[in-house]
Coordinates of C-alpha atoms in Angstrom, one line a residue:
X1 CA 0.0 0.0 0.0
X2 CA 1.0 3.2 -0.9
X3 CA 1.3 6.1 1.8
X4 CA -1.1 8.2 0.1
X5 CA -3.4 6.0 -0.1
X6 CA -3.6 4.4 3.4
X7 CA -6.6 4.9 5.9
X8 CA -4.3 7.0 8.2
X9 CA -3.1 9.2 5.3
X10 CA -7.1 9.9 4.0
X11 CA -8.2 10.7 7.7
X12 CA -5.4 13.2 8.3
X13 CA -6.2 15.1 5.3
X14 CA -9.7 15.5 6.3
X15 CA -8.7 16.1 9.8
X16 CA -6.6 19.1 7.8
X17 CA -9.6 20.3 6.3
X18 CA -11.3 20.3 9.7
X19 CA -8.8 22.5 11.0
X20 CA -8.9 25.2 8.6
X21 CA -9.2 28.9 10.6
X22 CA -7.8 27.0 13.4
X23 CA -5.7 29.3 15.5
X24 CA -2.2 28.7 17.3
X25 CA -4.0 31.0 20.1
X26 CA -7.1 29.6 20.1
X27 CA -5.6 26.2 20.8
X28 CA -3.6 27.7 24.1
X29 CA -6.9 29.3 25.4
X30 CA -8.9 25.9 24.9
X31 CA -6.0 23.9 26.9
X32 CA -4.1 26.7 29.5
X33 CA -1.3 23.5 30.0
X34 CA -1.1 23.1 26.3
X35 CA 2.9 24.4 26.6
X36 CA 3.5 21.8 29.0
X37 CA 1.3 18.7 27.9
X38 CA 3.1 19.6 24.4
X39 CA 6.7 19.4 25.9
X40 CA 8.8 16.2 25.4
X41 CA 12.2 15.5 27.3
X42 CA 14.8 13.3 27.2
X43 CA 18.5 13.2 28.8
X44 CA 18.5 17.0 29.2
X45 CA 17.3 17.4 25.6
X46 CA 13.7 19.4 25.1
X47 CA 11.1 19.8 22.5
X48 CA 8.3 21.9 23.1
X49 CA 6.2 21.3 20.1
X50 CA 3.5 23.2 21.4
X51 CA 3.3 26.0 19.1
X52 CA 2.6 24.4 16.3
X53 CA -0.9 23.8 14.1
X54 CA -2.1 20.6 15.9
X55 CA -3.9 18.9 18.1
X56 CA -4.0 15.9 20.7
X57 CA -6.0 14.1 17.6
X58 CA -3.4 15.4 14.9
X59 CA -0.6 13.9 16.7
X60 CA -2.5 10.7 17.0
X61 CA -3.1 10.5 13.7
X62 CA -0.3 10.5 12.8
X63 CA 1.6 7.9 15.2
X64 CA -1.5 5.6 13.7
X65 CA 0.3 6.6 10.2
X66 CA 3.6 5.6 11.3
X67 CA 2.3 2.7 13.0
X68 CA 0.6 1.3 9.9
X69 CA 4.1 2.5 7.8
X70 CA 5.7 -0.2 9.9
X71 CA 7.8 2.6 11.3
X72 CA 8.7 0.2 14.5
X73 CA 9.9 -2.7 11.7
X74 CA 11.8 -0.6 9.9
X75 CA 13.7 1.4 13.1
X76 CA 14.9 -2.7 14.2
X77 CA 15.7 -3.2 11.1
X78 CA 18.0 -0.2 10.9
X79 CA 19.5 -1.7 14.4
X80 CA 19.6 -4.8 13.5
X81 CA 22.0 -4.5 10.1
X82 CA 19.2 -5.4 7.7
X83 CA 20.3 -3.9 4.0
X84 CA 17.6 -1.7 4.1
X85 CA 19.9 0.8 1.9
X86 CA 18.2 -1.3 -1.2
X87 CA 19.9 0.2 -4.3
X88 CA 23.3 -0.6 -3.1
X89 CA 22.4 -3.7 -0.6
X90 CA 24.0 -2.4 2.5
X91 CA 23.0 -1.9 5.9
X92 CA 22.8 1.9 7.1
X93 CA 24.7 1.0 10.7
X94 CA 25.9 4.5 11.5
X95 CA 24.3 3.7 14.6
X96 CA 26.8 1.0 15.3
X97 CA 29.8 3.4 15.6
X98 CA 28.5 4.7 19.4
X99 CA 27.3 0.8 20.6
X100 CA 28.8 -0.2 23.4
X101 CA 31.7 -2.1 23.1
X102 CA 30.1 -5.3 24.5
X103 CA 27.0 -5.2 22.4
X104 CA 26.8 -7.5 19.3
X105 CA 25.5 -6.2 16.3
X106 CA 26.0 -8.6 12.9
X107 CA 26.6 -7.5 9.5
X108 CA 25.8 -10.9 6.8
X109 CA 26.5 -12.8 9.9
X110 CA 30.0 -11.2 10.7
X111 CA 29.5 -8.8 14.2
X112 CA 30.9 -5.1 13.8
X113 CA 31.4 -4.3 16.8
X114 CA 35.1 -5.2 17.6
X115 CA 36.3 -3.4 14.2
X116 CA 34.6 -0.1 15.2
X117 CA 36.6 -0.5 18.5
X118 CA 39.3 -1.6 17.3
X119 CA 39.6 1.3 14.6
X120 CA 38.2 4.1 17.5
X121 CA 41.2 2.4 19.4
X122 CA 43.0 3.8 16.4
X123 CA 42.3 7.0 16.3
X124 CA 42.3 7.4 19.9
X125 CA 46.2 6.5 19.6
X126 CA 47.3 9.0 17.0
X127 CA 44.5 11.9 18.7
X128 CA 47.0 11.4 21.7
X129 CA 50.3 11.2 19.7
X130 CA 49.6 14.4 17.6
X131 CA 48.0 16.3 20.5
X132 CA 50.8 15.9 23.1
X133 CA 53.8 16.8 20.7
X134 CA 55.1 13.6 20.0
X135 CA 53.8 12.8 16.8
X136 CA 56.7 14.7 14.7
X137 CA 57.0 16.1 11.4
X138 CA 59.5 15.2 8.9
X139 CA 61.8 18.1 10.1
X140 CA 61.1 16.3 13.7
X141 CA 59.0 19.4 15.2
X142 CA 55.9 18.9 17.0
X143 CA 52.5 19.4 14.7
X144 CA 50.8 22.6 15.5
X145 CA 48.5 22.4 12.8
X146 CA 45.7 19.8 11.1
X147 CA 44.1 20.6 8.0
X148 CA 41.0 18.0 7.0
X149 CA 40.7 17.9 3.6
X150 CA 36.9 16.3 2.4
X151 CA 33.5 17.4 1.6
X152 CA 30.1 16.7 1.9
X153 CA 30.1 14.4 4.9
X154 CA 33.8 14.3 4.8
X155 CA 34.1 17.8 6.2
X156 CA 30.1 19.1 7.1
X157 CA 29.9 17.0 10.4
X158 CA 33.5 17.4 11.6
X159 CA 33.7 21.2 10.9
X160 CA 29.9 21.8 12.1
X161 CA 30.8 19.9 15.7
X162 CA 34.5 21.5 15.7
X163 CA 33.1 24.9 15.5
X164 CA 30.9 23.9 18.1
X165 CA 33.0 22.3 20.4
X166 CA 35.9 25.1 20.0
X167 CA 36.2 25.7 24.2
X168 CA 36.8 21.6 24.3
X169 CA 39.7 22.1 22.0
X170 CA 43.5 22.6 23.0
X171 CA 44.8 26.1 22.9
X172 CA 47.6 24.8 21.4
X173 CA 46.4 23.3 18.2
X174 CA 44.9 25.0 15.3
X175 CA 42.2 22.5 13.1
X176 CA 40.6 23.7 10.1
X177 CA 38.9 22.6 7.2
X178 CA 39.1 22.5 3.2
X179 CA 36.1 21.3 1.1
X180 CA 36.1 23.6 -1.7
X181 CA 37.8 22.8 -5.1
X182 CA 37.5 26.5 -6.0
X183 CA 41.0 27.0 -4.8
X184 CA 40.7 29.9 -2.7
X185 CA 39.8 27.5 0.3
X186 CA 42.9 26.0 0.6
X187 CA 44.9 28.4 -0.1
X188 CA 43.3 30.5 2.2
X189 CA 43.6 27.5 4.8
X190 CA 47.0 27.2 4.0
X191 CA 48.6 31.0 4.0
X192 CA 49.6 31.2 7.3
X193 CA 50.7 27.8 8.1
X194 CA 54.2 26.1 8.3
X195 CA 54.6 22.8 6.4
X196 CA 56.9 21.7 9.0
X197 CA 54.5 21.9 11.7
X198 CA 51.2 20.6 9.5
X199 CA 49.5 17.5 9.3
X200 CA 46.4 16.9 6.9
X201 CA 43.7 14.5 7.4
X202 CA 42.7 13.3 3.8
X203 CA 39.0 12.1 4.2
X204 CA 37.6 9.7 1.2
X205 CA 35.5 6.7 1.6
X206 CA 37.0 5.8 -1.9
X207 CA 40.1 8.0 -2.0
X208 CA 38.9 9.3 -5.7
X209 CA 36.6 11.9 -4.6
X210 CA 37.9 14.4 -7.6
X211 CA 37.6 17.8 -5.1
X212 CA 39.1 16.1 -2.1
X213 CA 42.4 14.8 -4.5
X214 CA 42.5 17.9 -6.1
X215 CA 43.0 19.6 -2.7
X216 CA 45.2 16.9 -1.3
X217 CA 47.9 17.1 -4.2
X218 CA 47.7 20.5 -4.0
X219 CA 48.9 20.5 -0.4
X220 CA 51.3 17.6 -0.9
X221 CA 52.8 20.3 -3.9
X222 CA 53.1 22.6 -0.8
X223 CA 54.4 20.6 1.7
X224 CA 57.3 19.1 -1.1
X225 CA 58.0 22.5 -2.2
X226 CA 59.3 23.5 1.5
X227 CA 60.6 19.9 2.0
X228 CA 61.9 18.7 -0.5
X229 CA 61.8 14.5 0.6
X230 CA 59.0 12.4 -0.7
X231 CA 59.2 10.3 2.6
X232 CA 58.1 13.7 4.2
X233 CA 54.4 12.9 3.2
X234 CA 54.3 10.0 5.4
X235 CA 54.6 12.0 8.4
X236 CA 52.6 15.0 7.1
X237 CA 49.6 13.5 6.0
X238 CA 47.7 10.1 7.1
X239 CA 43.9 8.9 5.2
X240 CA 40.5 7.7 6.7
X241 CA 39.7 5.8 4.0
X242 CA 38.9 2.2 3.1
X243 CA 41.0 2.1 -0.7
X244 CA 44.8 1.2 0.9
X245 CA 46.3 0.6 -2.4
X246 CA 45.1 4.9 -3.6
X247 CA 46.4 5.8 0.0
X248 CA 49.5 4.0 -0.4
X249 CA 50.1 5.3 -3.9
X250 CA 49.4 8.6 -2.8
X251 CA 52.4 8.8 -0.3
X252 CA 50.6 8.1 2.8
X253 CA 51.5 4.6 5.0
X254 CA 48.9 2.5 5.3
X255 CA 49.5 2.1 8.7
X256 CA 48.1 5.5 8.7
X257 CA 44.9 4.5 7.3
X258 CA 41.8 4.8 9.6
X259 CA 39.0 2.3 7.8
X260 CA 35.0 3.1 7.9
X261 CA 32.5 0.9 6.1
X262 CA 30.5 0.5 3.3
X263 CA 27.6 0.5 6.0
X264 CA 28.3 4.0 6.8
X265 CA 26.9 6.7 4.3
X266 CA 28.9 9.5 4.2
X267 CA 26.6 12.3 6.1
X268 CA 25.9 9.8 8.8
X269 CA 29.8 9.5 9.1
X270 CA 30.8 11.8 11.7
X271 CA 30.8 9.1 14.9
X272 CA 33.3 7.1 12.5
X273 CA 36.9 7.7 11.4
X274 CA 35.5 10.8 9.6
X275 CA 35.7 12.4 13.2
X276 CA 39.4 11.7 13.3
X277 CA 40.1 15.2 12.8
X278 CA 37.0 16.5 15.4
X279 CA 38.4 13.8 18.2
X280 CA 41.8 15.4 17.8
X281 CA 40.5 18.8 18.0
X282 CA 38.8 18.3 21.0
X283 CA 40.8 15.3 22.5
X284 CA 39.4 11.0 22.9
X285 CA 37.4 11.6 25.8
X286 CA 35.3 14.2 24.4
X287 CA 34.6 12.3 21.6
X288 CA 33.8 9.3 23.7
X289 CA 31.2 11.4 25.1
X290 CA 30.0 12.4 21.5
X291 CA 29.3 9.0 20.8
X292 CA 28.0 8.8 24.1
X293 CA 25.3 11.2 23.6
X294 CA 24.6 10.1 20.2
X295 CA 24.1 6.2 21.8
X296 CA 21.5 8.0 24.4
X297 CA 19.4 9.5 21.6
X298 CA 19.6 6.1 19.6
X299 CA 18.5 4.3 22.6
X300 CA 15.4 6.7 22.9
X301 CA 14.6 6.3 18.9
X302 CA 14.8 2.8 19.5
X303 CA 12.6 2.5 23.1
X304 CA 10.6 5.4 23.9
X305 CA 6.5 5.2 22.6
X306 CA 6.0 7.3 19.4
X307 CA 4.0 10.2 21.8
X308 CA 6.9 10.5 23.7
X309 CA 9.7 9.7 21.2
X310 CA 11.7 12.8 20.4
X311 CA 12.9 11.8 16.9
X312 CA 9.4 10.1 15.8
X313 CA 7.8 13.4 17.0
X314 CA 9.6 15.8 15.0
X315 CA 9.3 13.8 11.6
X316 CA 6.0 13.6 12.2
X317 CA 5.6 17.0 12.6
X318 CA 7.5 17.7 9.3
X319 CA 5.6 15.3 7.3
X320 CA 2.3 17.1 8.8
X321 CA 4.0 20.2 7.1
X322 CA 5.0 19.1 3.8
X323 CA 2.3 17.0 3.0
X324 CA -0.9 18.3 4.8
X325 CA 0.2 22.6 4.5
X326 CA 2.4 22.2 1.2
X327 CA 5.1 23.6 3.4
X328 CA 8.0 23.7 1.0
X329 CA 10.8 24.8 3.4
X330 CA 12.0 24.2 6.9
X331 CA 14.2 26.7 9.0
X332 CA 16.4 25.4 11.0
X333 CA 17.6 28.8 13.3
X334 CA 19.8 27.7 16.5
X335 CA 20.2 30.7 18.9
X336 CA 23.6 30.0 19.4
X337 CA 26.9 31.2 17.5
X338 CA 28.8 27.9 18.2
X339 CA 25.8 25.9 15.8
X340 CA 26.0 28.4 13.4
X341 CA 27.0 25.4 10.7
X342 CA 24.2 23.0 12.1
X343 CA 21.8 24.9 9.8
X344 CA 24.5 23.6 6.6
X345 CA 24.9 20.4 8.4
X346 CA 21.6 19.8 8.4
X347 CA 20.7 20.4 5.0
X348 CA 22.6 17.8 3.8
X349 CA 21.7 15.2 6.0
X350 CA 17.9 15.9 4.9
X351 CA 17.8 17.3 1.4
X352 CA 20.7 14.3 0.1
X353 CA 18.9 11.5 2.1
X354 CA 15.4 12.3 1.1
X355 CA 15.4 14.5 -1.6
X356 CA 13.8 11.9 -4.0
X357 CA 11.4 11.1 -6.0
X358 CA 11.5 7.1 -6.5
X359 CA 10.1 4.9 -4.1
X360 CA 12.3 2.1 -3.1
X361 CA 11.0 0.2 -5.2
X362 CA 11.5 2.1 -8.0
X363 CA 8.2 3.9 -8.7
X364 CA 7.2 7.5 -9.2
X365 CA 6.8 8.8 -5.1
X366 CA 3.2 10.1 -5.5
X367 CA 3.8 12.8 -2.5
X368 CA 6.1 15.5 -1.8
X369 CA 9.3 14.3 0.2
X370 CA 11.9 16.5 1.8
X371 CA 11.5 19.9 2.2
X372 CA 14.1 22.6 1.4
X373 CA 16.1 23.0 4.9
X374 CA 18.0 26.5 5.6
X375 CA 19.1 29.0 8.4
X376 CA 20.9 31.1 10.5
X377 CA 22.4 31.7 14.0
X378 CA 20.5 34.0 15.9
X379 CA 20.1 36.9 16.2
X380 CA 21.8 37.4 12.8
X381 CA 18.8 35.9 11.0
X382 CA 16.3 38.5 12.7
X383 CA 18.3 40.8 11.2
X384 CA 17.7 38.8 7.5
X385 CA 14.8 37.1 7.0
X386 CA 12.7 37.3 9.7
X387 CA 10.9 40.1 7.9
X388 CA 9.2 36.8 5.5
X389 CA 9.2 34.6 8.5
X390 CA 6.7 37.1 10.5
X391 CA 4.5 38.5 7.6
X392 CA 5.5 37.1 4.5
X393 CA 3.0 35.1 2.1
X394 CA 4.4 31.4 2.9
X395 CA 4.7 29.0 5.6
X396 CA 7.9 28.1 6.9
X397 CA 8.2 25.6 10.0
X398 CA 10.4 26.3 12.2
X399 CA 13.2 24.8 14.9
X400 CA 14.3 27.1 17.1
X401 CA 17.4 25.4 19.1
X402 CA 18.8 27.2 22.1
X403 CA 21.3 26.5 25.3
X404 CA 20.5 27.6 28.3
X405 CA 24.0 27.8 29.9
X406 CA 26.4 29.2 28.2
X407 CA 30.2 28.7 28.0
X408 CA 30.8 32.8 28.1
X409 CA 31.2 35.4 31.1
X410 CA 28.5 37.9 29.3
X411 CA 25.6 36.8 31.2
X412 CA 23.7 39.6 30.1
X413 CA 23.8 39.2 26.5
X414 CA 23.1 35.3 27.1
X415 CA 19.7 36.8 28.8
X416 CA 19.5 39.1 25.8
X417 CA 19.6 36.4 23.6
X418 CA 17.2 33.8 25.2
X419 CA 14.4 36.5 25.3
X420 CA 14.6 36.6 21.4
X421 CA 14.6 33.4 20.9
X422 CA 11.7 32.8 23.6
X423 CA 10.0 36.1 21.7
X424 CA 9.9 35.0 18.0
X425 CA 9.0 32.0 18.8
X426 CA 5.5 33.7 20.7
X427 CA 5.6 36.4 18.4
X428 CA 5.0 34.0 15.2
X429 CA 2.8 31.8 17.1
X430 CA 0.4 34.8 18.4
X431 CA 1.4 37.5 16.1
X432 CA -0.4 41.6 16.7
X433 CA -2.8 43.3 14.9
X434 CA -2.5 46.2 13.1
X435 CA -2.9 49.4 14.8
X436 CA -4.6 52.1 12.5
X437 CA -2.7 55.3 14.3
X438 CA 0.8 53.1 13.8
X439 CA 0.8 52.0 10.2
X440 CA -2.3 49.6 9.7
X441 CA -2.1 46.5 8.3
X442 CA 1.8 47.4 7.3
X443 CA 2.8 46.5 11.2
X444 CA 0.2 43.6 11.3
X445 CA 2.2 40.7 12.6
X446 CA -0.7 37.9 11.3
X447 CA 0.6 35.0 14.0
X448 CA -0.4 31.4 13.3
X449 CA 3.2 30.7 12.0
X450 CA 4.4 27.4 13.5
X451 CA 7.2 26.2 15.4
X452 CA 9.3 23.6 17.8
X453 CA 11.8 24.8 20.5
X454 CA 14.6 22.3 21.3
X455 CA 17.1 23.2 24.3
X456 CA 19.9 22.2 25.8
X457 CA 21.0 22.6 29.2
X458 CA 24.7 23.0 27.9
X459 CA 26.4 22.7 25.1
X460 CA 28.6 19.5 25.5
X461 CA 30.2 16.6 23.3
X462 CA 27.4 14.6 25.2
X463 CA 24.3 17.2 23.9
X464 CA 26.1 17.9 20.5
X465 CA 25.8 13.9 19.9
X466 CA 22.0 14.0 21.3
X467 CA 21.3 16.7 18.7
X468 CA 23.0 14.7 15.9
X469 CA 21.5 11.5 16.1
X470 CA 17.9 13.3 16.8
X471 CA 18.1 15.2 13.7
X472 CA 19.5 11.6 11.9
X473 CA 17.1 9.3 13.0
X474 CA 14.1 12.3 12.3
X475 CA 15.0 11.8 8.9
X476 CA 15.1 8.1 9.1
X477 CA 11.1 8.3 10.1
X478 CA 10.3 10.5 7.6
X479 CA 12.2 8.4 4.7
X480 CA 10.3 5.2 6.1
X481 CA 6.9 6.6 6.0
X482 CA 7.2 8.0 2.4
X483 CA 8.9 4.7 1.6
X484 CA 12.2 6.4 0.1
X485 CA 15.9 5.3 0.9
X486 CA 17.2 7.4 2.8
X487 CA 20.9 6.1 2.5
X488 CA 21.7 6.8 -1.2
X489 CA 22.5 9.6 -3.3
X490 CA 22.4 8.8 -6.8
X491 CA 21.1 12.4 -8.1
X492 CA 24.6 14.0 -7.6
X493 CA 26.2 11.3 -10.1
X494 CA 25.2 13.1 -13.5
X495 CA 27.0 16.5 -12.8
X496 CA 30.0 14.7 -11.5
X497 CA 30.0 12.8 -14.8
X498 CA 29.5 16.2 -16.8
X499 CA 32.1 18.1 -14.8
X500 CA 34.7 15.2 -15.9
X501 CA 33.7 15.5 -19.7
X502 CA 34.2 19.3 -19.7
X503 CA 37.2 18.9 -17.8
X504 CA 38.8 17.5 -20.0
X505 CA 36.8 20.1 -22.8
X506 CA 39.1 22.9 -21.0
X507 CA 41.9 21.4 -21.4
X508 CA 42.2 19.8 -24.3
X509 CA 40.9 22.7 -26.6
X510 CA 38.9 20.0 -28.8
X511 CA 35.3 21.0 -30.8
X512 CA 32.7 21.4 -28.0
X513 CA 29.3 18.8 -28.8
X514 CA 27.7 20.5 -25.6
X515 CA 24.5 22.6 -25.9
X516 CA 24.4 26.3 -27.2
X517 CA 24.6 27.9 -23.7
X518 CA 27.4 25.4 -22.0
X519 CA 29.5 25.3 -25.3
X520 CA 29.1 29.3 -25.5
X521 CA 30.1 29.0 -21.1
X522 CA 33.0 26.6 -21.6
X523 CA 34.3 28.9 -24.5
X524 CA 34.6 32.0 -23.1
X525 CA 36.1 30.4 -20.0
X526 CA 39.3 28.7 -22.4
X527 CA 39.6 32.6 -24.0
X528 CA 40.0 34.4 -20.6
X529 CA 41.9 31.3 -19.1
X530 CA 44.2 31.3 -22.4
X531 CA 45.1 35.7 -21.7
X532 CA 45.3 35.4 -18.0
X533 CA 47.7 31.8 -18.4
X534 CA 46.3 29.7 -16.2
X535 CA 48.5 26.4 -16.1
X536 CA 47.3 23.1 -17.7
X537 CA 45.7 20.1 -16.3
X538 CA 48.8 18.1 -17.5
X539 CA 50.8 20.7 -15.5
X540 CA 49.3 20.3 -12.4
X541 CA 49.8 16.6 -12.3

């Protein structure tokens, strides 16, 4: 059965229709308590989900849609190792990498467990080596600096939780990160650093990610061009990886290789070696208690009822959204400058894993699936686009994510910003009318505008691994209901494939076959690279 076209699915849209004219402020006078009955917790993680456009019966309906999805099937089989990635037969096990080390957890018969300890022993090892000064450089000085080079989930999880896990970090290592091919990145990465002192962490599932090689030769071509000794590469620059042979040929020992699976996806890879550069940042314990937090929050998605059930709660809210108010986007606006990459972080984790439009079976997906996810830190956003949020023409849901203690001395402006968060959150719940002597209907603020607040008591490697795997296994509901795979990606192949065609187009100066507007692109691009002698691919090599 399809989802549109189960019971659940045809009594919540008339349930919808029922609540047309409903109020956000009608619904707190009819239940005074509504702010608490609506307010879920769990290991010092909140959701008020209070001001938002439904009812007791809304949120029934639909826990009876996830319950006749199979939603509690499909979470044990996640657990459990089934491949329920089923386009490229694998497992999505990400929640494997924070188990405990006694738990048992089997892959086609073969138990995980030991080789995720045994490779977090790994990491744990260098982590102490390179942090204490005794991991040396080729000239034999200390490193001072670690540059991961990735993207996507190579770099978006690692930088996101570095940034906000900065007052965890040793004051006497600098971590940063490259992602971009545009070469600015790293060279903007790399300006002030000392090749004698720097160590990059090459990130690649496959080691042939073109924008991450790019980036690493480049920097090997930096670091040989202040030492000149190929052997220095083996002590500058080490792999998480799972292709030894590209590693090896690359320069790097093998022995320097830290392995993650093909039961990993790539955005649901920052609790595995991905986080080699975050754990070193921050040092092993605090990313023990990462994985920690992230374990709590998959014990919760995993035991708690669907009412109560943080994760379950918040994709059924979003699916309420999309489906039932053709809400096409969803802000994500944490009130706190250390998250100010969750927003960015976020948007892949939802947009790549359920941005589709098969089924997993393979048919046309008769609903609309994810919505567009964006944001901003506030207060910076009030500042932006608040203006639309308040009394623009659309809908756009919206997580507001604050902390209540912060990790400052300016107690005053953490008060300052808690009451905006607290007020735009009431303010686009309950809105004002306009005042005819002060501008009409131009300062009407309609209201009605919905919203969940999540907070944190602090933010810790234990509550930054909470928010992660909430926001992953949110997605997982939502990708089960529609019936989507949530663990592939295969709509950014074709521009990949393009990009290498007209690659080579560039370079080769050969008759273009493109279309009128790319061939007339790619053309003017060889005439201004040709004037302004920009070196050759065959140069760079």
């Amino acid at each position: 059965m399809t989802v549109e076209s189960s019971p659940a699915w045809a009594r919540l849209r008339a349930h919808r229709e029922s609540l047309a004219g409903e109020r956000i402020s009608d619904l707190f006078d009819r239940v005074p308590d509504r702010g608490t009955e609506m307010t879920v917790e769990h290991d010092g993680l909140v959701l008020d989900y209070s001001k938002n456009l439904v009812t007791g019966e809304t949120i029934d309906l639909l826990v009876e849609l996830a319950r006749e999805r199979g939603l509690a099937a499909g979470i044990e089989a996640m657990f459990a190792g089934a491949p329920i990635n089923v386009t490229e037969n694998r497992a999505a096990l990400h929640t494997a990498l924070r188990a405990p080390a006694d738990a048992v957890i089997e892959v086609d018969g073969v138990d995980v467990v030991p080789a995720v300890q045994r490779t977090l022993g790994r990491m744990e090892a260098f982590a102490r080596e390179v942090r204490s000064g005794r991991w040396l450089g080729a000239t034999g000085e200390p490193i001072w600096a670690v540059v991961n080079i990735g993207i996507g989930g190579s770099d978006l999880g690692p930088a996101m939780a570095r940034l906000a896990l900065r007052e965890y970090g040793t004051g006497t290592m600098e971590v940063r990160f490259v992602s971009n091919v545009d070469g600015h990145d790293l060279r903007r990465a790399l300006q002030d650093l000392d090749p004698a002192t720097t160590l990059f962490v090459i990130s690649s599932k496959t080691f042939t990610t073109v924008e991450t090689l790019a980036n690493a030769r480049a920097a090997r071509d930096w670091l040989l061009s202040s030492i000149d000794d190929p052997a220095a590469v083996a002590r500058h620059f080490v792999a998480v990886s799972v292709n030894a042979a590209e590693v090896e040929a690359f320069g790097i020992d093998p022995a320097n290789m830290f392995e993650f699976w093909d039961w990993v996806g790539g955005r649901y890879s920052l609790s595995s070696a991905i986080g080699l550069s975050l754990m070193t940042a921050i040092g092993p314990e605090q990313f023990r208690a990462f994985l920690a937090g992230a374990h709590s929050m998959d014990v919760h998605f995993r035991t708690a009822p669907p009412h109560r059930n943080l994760p379950i709660l918040l994709g059924l809210l979003g699916i309420w959204y999309r489906n039932f108010w053709d809400a096409q986007t969803h802000a994500v606006l944490p009130y706190d400058q250390r998250l100010a990459r969750l927003p960015a972080y976020l948007q892949q984790l939802d947009m790549e894993s359920n941005g589709k439009s098969a089924d997993r079976d393979g048919n046309p997906v008769a609903v609309a699936t994810a919505p567009i996810v964006w944001g901003e830190p506030g207060t910076n956003g009030q500042h932006a686009f608040f203006q639309l949020l308040h009394q623009g023409t659309v809908m756009v849901p919206c997580d507001f994510i604050g902390v209540l203690v912060p990790a400052h001395d300016l107690p005053r402006h953490h008060d300052l910003l808690m009451a905006n968060l607290f007020a735009q959150s009431q303010a686009l719940a309950f809105g004002r009318g306009g005042e005819p002597d002060a501008g009409g209907e131009h300062r009407a603020f309609p209201g009605n505008r919905p919203s969940n607040t999540l907070l944190l008591d602090e933010l810790t490697p234990y509550s930054l691994g909470a928010l992660v795997a909430l926001y992953e296994h949110k997605v997982f509901t939502q990708g089960w209901i529609w019936n989507i795979n949530s663990f592939d990606q295969w709509g950014v192949e074709l521009g990949k494939i393009l990009a290498t065609r007209i690659f080579d187009d560039i370079d080769l100066d050969r008759e273009l076959a493109h279309d009128s507007s790319t061939n007339s692109l790619i053309a003017r691009y060889r005439r201004l690279r040709k004037l302004s002698g920009h070196t050759s691919k065959a140069a760079q090599r």
